[in-house]
Coordinates of C-alpha atoms and ligand atoms in Angstrom, one line a residue:
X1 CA 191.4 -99.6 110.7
X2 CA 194.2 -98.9 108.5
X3 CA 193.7 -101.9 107.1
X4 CA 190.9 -100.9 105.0
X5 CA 193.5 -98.7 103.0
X6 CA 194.5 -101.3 100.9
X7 CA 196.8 -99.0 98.7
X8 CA 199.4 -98.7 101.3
X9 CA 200.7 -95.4 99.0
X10 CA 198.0 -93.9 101.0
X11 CA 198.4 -94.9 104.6
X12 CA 200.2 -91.9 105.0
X13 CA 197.6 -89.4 104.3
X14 CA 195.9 -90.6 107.6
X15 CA 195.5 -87.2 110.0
X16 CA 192.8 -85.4 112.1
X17 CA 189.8 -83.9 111.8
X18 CA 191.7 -80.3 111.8
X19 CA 194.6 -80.5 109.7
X20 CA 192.3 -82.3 106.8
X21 CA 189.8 -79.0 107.8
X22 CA 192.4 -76.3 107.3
X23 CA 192.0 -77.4 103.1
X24 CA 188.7 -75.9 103.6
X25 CA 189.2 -72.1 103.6
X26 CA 186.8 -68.8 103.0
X27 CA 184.7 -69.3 99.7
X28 CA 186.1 -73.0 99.2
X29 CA 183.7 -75.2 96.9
X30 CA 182.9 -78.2 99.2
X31 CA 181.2 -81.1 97.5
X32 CA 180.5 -84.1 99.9
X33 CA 179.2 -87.2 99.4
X34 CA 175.9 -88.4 101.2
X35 CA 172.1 -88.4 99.9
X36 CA 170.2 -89.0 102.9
X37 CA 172.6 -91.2 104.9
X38 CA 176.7 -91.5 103.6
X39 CA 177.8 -88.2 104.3
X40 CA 181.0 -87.2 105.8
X41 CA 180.6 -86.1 109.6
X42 CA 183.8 -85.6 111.0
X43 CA 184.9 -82.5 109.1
X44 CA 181.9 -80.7 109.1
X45 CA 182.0 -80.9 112.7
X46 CA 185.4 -79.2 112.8
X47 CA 184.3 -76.6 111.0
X48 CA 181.6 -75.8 113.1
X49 CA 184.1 -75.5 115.8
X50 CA 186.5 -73.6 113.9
X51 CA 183.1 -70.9 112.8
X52 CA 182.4 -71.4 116.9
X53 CA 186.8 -70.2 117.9
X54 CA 185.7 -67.3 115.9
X55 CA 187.0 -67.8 112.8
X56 CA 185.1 -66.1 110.0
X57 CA 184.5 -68.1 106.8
X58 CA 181.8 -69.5 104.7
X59 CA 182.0 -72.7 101.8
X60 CA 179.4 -73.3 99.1
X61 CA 178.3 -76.8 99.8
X62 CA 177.2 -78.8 97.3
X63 CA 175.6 -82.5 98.3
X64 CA 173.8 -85.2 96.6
X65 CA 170.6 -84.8 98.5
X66 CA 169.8 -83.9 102.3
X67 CA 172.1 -84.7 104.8
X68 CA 170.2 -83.9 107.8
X69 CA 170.8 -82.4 111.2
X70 CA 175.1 -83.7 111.2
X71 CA 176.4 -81.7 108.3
X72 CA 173.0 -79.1 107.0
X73 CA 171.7 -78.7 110.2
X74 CA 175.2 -77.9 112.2
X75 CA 176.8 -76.3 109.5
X76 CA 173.8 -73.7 108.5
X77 CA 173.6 -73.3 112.1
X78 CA 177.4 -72.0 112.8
X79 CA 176.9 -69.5 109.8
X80 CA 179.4 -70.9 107.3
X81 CA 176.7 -71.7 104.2
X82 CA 177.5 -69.5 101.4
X83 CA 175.5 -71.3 99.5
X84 CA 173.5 -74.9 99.1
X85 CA 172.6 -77.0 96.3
X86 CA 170.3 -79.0 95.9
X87 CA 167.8 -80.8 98.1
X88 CA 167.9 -80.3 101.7
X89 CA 165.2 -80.8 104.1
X90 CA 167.1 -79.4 107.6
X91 CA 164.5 -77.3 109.6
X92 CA 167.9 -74.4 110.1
X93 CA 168.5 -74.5 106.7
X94 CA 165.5 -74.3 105.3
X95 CA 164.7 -71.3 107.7
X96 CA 167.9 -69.8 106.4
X97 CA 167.5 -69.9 102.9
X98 CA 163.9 -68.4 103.3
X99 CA 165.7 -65.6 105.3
X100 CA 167.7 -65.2 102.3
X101 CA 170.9 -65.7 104.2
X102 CA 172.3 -69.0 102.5
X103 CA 171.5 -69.0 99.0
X104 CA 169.8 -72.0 97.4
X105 CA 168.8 -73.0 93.7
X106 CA 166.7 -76.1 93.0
X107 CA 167.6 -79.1 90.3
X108 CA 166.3 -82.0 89.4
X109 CA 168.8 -84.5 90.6
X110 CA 169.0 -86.7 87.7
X111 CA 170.9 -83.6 86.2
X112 CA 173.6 -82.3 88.9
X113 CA 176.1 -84.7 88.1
X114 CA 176.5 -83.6 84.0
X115 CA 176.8 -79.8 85.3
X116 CA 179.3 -80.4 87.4
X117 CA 181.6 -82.3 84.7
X118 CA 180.4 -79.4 82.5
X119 CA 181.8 -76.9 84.8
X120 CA 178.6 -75.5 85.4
X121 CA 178.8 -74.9 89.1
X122 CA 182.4 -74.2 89.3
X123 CA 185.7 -75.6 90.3
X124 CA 185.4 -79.1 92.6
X125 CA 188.1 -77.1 95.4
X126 CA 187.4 -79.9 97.7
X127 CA 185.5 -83.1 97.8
X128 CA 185.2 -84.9 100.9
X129 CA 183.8 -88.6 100.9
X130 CA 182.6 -91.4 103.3
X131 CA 183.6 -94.6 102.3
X132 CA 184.1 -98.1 103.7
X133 CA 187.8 -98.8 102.5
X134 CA 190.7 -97.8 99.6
X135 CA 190.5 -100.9 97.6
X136 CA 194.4 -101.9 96.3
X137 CA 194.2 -99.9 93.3
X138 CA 193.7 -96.8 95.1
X139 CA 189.7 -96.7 94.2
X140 CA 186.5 -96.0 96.4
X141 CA 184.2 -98.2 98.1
X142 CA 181.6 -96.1 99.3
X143 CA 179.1 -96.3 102.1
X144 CA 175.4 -96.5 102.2
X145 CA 174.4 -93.8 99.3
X146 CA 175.9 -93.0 95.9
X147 CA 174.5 -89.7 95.0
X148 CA 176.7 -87.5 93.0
X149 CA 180.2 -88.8 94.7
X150 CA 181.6 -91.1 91.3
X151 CA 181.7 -87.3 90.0
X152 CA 182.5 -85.0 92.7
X153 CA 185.7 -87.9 93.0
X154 CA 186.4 -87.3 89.5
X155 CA 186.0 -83.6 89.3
X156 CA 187.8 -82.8 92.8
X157 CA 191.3 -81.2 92.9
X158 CA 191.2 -82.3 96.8
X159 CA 189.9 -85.2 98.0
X160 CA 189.2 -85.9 101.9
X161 CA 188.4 -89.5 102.5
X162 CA 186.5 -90.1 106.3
X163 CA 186.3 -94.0 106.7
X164 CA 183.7 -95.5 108.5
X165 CA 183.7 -98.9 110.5
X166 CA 180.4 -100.1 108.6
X167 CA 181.2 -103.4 107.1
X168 CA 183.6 -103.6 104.3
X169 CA 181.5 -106.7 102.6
X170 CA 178.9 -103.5 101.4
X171 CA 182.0 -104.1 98.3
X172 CA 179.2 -105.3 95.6
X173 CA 176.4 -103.6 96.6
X174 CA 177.3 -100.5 94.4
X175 CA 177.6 -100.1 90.7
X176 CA 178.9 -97.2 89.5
X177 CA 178.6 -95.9 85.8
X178 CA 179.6 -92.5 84.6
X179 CA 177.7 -91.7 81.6
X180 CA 178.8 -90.2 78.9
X181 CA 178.2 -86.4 77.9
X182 CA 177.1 -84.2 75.7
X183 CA 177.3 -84.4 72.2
X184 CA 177.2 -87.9 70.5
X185 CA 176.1 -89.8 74.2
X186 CA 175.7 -93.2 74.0
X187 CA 172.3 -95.1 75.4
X188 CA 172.8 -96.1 79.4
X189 CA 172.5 -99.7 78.8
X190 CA 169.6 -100.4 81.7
X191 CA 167.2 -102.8 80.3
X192 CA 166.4 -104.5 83.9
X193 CA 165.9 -102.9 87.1
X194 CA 168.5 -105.2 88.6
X195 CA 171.1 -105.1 85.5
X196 CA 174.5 -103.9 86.6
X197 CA 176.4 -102.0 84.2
X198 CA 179.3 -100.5 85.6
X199 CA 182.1 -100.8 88.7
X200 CA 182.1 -101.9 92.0
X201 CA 183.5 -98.9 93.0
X202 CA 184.6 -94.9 92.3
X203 CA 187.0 -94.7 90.3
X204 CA 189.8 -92.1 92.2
X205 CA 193.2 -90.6 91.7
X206 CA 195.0 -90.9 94.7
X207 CA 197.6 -88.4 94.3
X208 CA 194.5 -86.0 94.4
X209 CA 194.0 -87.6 98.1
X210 CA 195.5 -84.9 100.5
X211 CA 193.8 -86.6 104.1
X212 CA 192.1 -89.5 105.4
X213 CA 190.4 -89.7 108.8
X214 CA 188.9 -92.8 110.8
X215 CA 185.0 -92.2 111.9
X216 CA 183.2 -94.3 114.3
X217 CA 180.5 -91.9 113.8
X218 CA 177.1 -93.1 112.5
X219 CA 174.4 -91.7 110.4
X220 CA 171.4 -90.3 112.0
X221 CA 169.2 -93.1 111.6
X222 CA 165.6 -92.2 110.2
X223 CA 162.9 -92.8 112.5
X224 CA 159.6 -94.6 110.6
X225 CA 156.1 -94.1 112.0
X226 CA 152.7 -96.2 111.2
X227 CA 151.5 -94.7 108.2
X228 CA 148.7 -92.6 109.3
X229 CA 144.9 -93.1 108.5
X230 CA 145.1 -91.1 105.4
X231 CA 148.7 -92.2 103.9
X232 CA 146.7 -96.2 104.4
X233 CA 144.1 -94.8 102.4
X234 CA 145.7 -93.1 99.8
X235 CA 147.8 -96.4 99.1
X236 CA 144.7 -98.0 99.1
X237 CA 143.2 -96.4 96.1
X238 CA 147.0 -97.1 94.5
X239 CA 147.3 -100.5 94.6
X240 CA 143.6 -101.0 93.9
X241 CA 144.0 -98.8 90.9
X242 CA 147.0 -100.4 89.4
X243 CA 145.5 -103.8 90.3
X244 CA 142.4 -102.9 88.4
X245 CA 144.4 -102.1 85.3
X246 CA 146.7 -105.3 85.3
X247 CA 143.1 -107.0 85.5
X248 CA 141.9 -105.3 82.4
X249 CA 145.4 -105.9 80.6
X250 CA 145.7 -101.9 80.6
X251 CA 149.5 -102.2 82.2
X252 CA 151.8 -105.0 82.4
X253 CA 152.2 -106.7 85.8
X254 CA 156.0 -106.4 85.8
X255 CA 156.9 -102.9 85.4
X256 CA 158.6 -101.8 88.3
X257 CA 157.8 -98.8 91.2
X258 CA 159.1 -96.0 92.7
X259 CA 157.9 -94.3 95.4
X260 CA 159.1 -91.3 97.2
X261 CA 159.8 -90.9 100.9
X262 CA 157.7 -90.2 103.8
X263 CA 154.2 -91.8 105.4
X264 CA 152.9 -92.5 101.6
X265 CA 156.2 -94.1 100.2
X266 CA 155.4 -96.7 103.5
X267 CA 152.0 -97.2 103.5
X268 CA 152.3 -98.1 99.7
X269 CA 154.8 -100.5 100.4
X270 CA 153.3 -101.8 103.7
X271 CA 150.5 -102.5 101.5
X272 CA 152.3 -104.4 99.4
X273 CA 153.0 -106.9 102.0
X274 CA 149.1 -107.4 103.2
X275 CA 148.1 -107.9 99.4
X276 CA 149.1 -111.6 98.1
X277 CA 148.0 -109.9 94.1
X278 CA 151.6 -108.6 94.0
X279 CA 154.5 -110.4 94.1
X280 CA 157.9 -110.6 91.9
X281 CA 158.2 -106.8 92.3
X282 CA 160.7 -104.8 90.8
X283 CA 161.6 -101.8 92.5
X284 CA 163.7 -98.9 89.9
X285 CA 163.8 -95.6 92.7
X286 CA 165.5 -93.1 94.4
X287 CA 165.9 -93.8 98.4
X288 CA 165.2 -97.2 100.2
X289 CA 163.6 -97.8 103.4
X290 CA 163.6 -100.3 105.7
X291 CA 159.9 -101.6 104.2
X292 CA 162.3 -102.8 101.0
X293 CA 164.2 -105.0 103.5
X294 CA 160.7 -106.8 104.4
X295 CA 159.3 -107.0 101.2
X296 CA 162.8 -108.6 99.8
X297 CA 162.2 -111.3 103.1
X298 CA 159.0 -111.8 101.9
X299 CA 159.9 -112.6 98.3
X300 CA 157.1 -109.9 97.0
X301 CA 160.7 -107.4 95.6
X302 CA 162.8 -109.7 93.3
X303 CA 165.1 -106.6 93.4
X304 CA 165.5 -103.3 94.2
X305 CA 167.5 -100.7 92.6
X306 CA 168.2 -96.8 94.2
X307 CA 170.9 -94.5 95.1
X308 CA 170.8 -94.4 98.8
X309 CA 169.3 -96.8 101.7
X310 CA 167.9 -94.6 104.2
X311 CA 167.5 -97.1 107.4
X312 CA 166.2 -97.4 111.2
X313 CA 168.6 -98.3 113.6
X314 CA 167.2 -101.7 113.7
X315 CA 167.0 -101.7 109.5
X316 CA 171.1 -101.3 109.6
X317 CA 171.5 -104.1 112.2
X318 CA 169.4 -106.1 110.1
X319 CA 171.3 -105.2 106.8
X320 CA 174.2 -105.5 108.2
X321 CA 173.7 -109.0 109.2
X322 CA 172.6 -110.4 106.4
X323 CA 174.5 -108.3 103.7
X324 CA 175.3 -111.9 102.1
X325 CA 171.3 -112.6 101.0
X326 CA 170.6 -108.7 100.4
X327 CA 173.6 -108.0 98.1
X328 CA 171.8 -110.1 95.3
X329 CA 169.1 -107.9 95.5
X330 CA 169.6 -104.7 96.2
X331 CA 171.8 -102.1 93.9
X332 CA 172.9 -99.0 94.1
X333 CA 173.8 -96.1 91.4
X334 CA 174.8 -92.7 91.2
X335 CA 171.1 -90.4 91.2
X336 CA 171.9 -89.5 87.5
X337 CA 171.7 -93.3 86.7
X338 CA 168.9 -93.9 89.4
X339 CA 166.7 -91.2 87.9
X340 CA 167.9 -91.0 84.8
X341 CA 164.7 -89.9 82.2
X342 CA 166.2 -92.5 79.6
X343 CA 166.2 -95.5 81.8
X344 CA 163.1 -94.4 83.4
X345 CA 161.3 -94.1 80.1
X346 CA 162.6 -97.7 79.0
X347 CA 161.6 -99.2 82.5
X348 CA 158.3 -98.1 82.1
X349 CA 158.1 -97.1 86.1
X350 CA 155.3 -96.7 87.7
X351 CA 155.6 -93.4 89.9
X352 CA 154.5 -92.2 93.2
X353 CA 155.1 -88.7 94.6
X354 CA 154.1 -86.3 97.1
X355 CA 152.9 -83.0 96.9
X356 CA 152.4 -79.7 99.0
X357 CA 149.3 -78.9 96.8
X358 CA 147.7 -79.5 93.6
X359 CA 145.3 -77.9 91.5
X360 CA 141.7 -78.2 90.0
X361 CA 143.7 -78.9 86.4
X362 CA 146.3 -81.4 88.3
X363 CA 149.4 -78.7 88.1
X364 CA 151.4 -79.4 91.2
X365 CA 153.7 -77.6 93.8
X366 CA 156.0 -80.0 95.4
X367 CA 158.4 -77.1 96.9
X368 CA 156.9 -73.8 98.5
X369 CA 154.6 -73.4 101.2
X370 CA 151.9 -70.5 100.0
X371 CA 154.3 -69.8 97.0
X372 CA 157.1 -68.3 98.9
X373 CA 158.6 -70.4 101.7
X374 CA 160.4 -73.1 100.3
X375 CA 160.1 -76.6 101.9
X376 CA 162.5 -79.1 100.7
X377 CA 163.3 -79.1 96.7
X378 CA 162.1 -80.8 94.0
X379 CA 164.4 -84.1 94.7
X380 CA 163.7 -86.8 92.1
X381 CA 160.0 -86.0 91.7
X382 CA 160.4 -84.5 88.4
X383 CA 162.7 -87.3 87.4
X384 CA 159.8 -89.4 87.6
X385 CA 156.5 -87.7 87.0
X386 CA 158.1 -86.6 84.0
X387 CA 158.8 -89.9 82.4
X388 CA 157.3 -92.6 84.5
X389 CA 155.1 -94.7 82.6
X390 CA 152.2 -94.3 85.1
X391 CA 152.2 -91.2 87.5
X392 CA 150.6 -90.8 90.5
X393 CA 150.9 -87.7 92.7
X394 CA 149.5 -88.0 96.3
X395 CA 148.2 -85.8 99.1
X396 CA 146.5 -85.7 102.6
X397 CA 143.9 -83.3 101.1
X398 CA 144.2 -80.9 104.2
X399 CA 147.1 -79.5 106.3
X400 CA 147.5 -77.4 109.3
X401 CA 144.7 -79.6 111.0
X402 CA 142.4 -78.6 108.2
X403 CA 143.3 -75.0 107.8
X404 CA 144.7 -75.8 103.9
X405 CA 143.0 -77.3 101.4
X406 CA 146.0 -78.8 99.2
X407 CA 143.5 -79.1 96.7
X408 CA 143.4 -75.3 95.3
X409 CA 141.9 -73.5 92.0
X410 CA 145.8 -72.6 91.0
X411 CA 148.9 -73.7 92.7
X412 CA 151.2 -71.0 93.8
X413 CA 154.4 -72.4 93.0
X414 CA 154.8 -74.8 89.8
X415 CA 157.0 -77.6 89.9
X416 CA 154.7 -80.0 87.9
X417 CA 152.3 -79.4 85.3
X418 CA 149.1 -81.3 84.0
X419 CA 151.1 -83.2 81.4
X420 CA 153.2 -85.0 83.6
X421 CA 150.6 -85.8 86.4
X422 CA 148.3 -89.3 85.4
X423 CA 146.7 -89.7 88.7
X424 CA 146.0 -87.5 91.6
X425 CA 145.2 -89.0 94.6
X426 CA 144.1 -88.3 98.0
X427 CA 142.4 -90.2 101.0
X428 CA 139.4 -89.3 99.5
X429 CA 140.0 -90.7 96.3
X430 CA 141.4 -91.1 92.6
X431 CA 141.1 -89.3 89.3
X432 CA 142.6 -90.6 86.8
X433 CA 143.1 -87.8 84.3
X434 CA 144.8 -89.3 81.2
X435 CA 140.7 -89.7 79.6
X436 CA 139.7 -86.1 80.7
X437 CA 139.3 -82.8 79.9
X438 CA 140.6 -80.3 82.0
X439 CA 137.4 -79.0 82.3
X440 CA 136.4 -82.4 83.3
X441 CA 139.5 -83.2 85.0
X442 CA 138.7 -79.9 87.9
X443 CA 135.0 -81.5 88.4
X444 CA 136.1 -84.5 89.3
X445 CA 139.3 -83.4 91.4
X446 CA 136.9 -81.2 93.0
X447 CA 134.0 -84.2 93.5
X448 CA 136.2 -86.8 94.8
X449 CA 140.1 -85.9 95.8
X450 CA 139.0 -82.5 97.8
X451 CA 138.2 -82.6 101.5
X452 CA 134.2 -82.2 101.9
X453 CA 134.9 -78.6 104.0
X454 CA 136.3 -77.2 100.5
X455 CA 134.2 -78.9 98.1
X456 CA 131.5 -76.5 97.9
X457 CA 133.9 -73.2 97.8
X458 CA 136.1 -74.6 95.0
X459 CA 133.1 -75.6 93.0
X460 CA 131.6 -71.9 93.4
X461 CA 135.2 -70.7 92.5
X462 CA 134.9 -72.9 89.1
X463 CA 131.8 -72.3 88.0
X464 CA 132.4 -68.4 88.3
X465 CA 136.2 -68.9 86.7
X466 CA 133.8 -70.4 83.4
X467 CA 130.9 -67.5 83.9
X468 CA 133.9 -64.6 84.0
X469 CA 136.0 -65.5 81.4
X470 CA 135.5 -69.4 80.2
X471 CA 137.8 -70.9 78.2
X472 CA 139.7 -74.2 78.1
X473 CA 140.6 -74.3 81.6
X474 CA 138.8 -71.1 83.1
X475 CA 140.1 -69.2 85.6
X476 CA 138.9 -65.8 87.3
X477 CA 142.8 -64.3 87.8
X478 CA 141.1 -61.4 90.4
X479 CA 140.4 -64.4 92.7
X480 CA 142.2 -67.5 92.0
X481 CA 144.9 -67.1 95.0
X482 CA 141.5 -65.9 97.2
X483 CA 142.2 -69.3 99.4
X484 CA 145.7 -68.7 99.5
X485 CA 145.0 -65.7 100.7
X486 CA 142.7 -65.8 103.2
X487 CA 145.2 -67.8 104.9
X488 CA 147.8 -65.3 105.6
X489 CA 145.7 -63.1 106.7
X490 CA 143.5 -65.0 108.9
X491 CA 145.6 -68.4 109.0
X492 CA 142.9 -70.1 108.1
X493 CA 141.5 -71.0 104.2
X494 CA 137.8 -71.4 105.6
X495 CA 135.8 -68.5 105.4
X496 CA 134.0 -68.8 108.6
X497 CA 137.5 -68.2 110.1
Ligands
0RQ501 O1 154.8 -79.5 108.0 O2 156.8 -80.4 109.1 O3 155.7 -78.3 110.0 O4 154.6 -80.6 110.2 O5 154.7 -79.9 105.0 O6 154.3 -82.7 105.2 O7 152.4 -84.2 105.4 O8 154.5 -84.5 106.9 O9 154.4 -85.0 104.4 O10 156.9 -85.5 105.0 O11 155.7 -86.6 103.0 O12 156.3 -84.1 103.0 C1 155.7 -82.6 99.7 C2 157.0 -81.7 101.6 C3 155.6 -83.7 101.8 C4 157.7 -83.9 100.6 C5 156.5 -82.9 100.9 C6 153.5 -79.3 105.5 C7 153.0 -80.2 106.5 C8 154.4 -80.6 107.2 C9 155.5 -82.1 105.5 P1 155.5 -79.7 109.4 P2 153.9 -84.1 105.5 P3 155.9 -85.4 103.8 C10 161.5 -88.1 95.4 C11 160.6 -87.6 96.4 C12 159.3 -83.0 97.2 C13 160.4 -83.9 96.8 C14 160.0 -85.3 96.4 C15 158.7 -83.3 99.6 C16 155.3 -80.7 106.0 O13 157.2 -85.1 100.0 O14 159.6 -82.5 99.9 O15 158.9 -85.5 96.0 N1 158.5 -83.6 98.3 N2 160.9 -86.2 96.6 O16 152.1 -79.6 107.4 C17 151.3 -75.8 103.9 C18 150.3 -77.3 102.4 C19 151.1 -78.4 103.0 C20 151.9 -78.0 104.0 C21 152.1 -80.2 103.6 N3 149.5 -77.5 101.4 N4 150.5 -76.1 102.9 N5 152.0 -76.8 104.5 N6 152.5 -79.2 104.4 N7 151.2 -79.7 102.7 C22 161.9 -89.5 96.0 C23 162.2 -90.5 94.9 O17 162.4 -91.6 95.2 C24 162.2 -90.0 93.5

């Protein structure tokens, strides 16, 4: 393996787990790579045991997204989080940071990267990496995510480098661009989903490099279920949407899509493949799933652009084998080029995300169970609803086996508002809200996206919200969290609960 240092100025830094750990002290700033799959596991594991011999310390770890059970999971676990930014989806964690016992603030993505150049989140003590190899000049291949790393690297007074055995041909598959910052930037010259405008790898100082370990460690591989009856549905009334207004000459056939993660993100793209209407797809997002690889196979994605692939086991084989023919077709950025406003403006993307619940005037929580408990973070929804060209935000209209309505007469936690949100969709159906009025937008959201149990009580909620106080978008404030409510006192938003 030391073969994939090709700077041979480095071969020496090659050490273990521990003595690359002890740079990693009591209220250390640890940024690691990773962003669903491509982080480091071999030092968070050691200090987990080094937390488990007793030792008492705690790091603020910064990431680029969630990094799942290996390094949130085990790490929140031993006690050692000071704090976490941003996204993280790790049942421990999140339990922890509700607890208030690691501390958590929530960004966009697209915007981590500048704060940290800025100084914003403090010195970069420490960054430790995954990558593939040390190309001869001393610079970074890295492994199956981008995320924030090009600036952690850049911004890091120590960098720990954990090399993986995952194939060294994934040199090509990235392209990395730093952009500029504030004042005077220059445009981030995207004008294609596929365009590449930057290097094949991150740019490092090795003199900052103080160890390098060998992992044969993999990441957790995601596990993909059916799409449910609901999440078919719900891309049902997408794709016959968007198909409807390509027909009408409403929307140009070649913008390109992002969708989120989870049963939804599939079912859309599974969708794709059982509908011959779309083909020559370009695909501008955030993760990538194994449903990419198939669509790319059968010739219905010309390309797909993200900052992380987030695969099955079998996905990986498969990329693996045939890095040669997906190389050409798939790239991937750092999440402030992936999600960038600009280029997502230009692109003209067409937007899926999920949300906890929305309301009668389409304002939408993404985040926080009953306005309190957070869930995951606001990831690279915002990104997009904010400046796709077409939005769509998606729920299963109940959850909790039908306890919750996710359609509510006021969300309790805002993450998106009305002038972001286009469509709301649920298995139930579509309103598209760009023609309405509010007013008209909470009759029909209330008509057609609601499940039939809440219909009636959100209806009697709205026309007492315009009796009580009218108004553009009438509310009664003495009752408008009643649902919520009822809920955490009975567990249960139906009232003959
Ligand atoms: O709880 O895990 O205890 O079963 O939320 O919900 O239905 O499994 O759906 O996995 O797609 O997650 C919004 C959380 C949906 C996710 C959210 C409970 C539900 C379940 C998960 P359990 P589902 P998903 C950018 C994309 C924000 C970030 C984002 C998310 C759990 O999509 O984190 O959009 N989004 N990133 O029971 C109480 C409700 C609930 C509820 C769901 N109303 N009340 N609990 N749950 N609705 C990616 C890009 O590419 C840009």
């Amino acid at each position: 393996r030391r073969a994939r240092i090709h700077y041979p100025p480095l071969r020496d830094k090659v050490t273990d787990a521990g003595t690359a750990a002890a740079h990693i002290q009591d209220g250390t700033n640890l940024f690691i790579s990773g962003f669903t799959s491509g982080y480091p596991k071999l030092v968070p594991r050691e200090l987990v045991r080094r937390a488990q011999a007793g030792e008492e310390f705690k790091v603020n770890l910064f990431a680029g997204a969630s990094t799942g059970e290996s390094v949130d999971g085990i790490l929140a676990e031993a006690g050692v989080v000071a704090w976490r930014r941003p996204y993280m989806s790790d049942r421990t964690m999140r339990r922890l940071i509700n607890d208030n016992q690691i501390r958590f603030k929530d960004d966009h993505l697209s915007m981590l990267s500048g704060q940290v150049r800025a100084g914003n989140w403090g010195p970069v003590d420490v960054a430790i990496v995954e990558a593939v190899a040390i190309t001869e000049d001393g610079n970074l291949i890295p492994t199956m995510s981008v995320g924030n790393t090009p600036t952690y690297v850049k911004k890091a007074d120590k960098i720990i480098i954990e090399i993986t055995h995952e194939p060294e041909e994934l040199y090509g598959l990235h392209d990395i661009f730093i952009p500029e910052d504030p004042p005077y930037r220059m445009p981030i010259p995207i004008y294609r989903a596929a365009d590449r405008i930057g290097k094949p790898h991150i740019d490092m100082d090795p003199s900052r490099v103080v160890a390098i370990l060998f992992s044969e460690e993999e990441d957790c591989c995601a596990v993909f279920t059916p799409p449910d009856q609901a999440a078919r549905r719900i891309a049902e009334h997408i794709l016959d949407f968007v198909r409807h207004e390509i027909s009408k000459k409403r929307l140009p056939a070649s913008l390109p899509w992002q969708s989120g993660v989870g049963d939804v993100a599939n079912a859309v793209l599974s969708g794709f493949l059982e509908d011959d209407f779309y083909h020559n797809l370009d695909i501008y997002s955030e993760v990538l799933q194994d449903s990419v690889l198939d669509l790319i196979d059968m010739g219905t994605v010309r390309v797909a652009s993200g900052s992380a692939m987030t695969l099955s086991y079998k996905g990986r084989q498969r990329f693996f084998n045939e890095l040669y023919r997906y190389k050409d077709k798939i790239v991937l950025r750092p999440v402030e080029i992936s999600n960038s406003p600009e280029v997502i403006r230009r692109l003209g993307v067409i937007a899926i995300n999920t949300a906890i619940e929305v309301d009668i005037y389409g304002h939408v929580n993404s985040t926080h169970v009953m306005g309190s408990q957070l869930m995951n973070g606001i990831g690279g929804s915002g990104d997009f609803l904010r400046n796709g060209a077409l939005t769509f935000i998606v729920t299963p209209s109940t959850a909790k086996g039908d306890r919750i309505s996710a359609i509510v007469p006021m969300v309790s936690h805002v993450d998106h508002n009305e002038h972001s949100v286009d469509i709301i969709v649920t298995e139930h159906g579509l309103v598209d809200t760009r023609p309405l009025t509010p007013r008209q937008v909470a009759e029909q959201v209330i008509t057609t996206c609601a499940h039939p149990d809440y219909r009636e009580m959100l209806w009697e909620y709205y026309q007492r919200a315009i009796h009580a106080n009218g108004g553009h978008e009438p509310h009664d404030l003495s009752e408008v969290f009643a649902m919520h409510q009822r809920f955490l006192r009975t567990g249960s938003m139906r009232k003959d609960c």
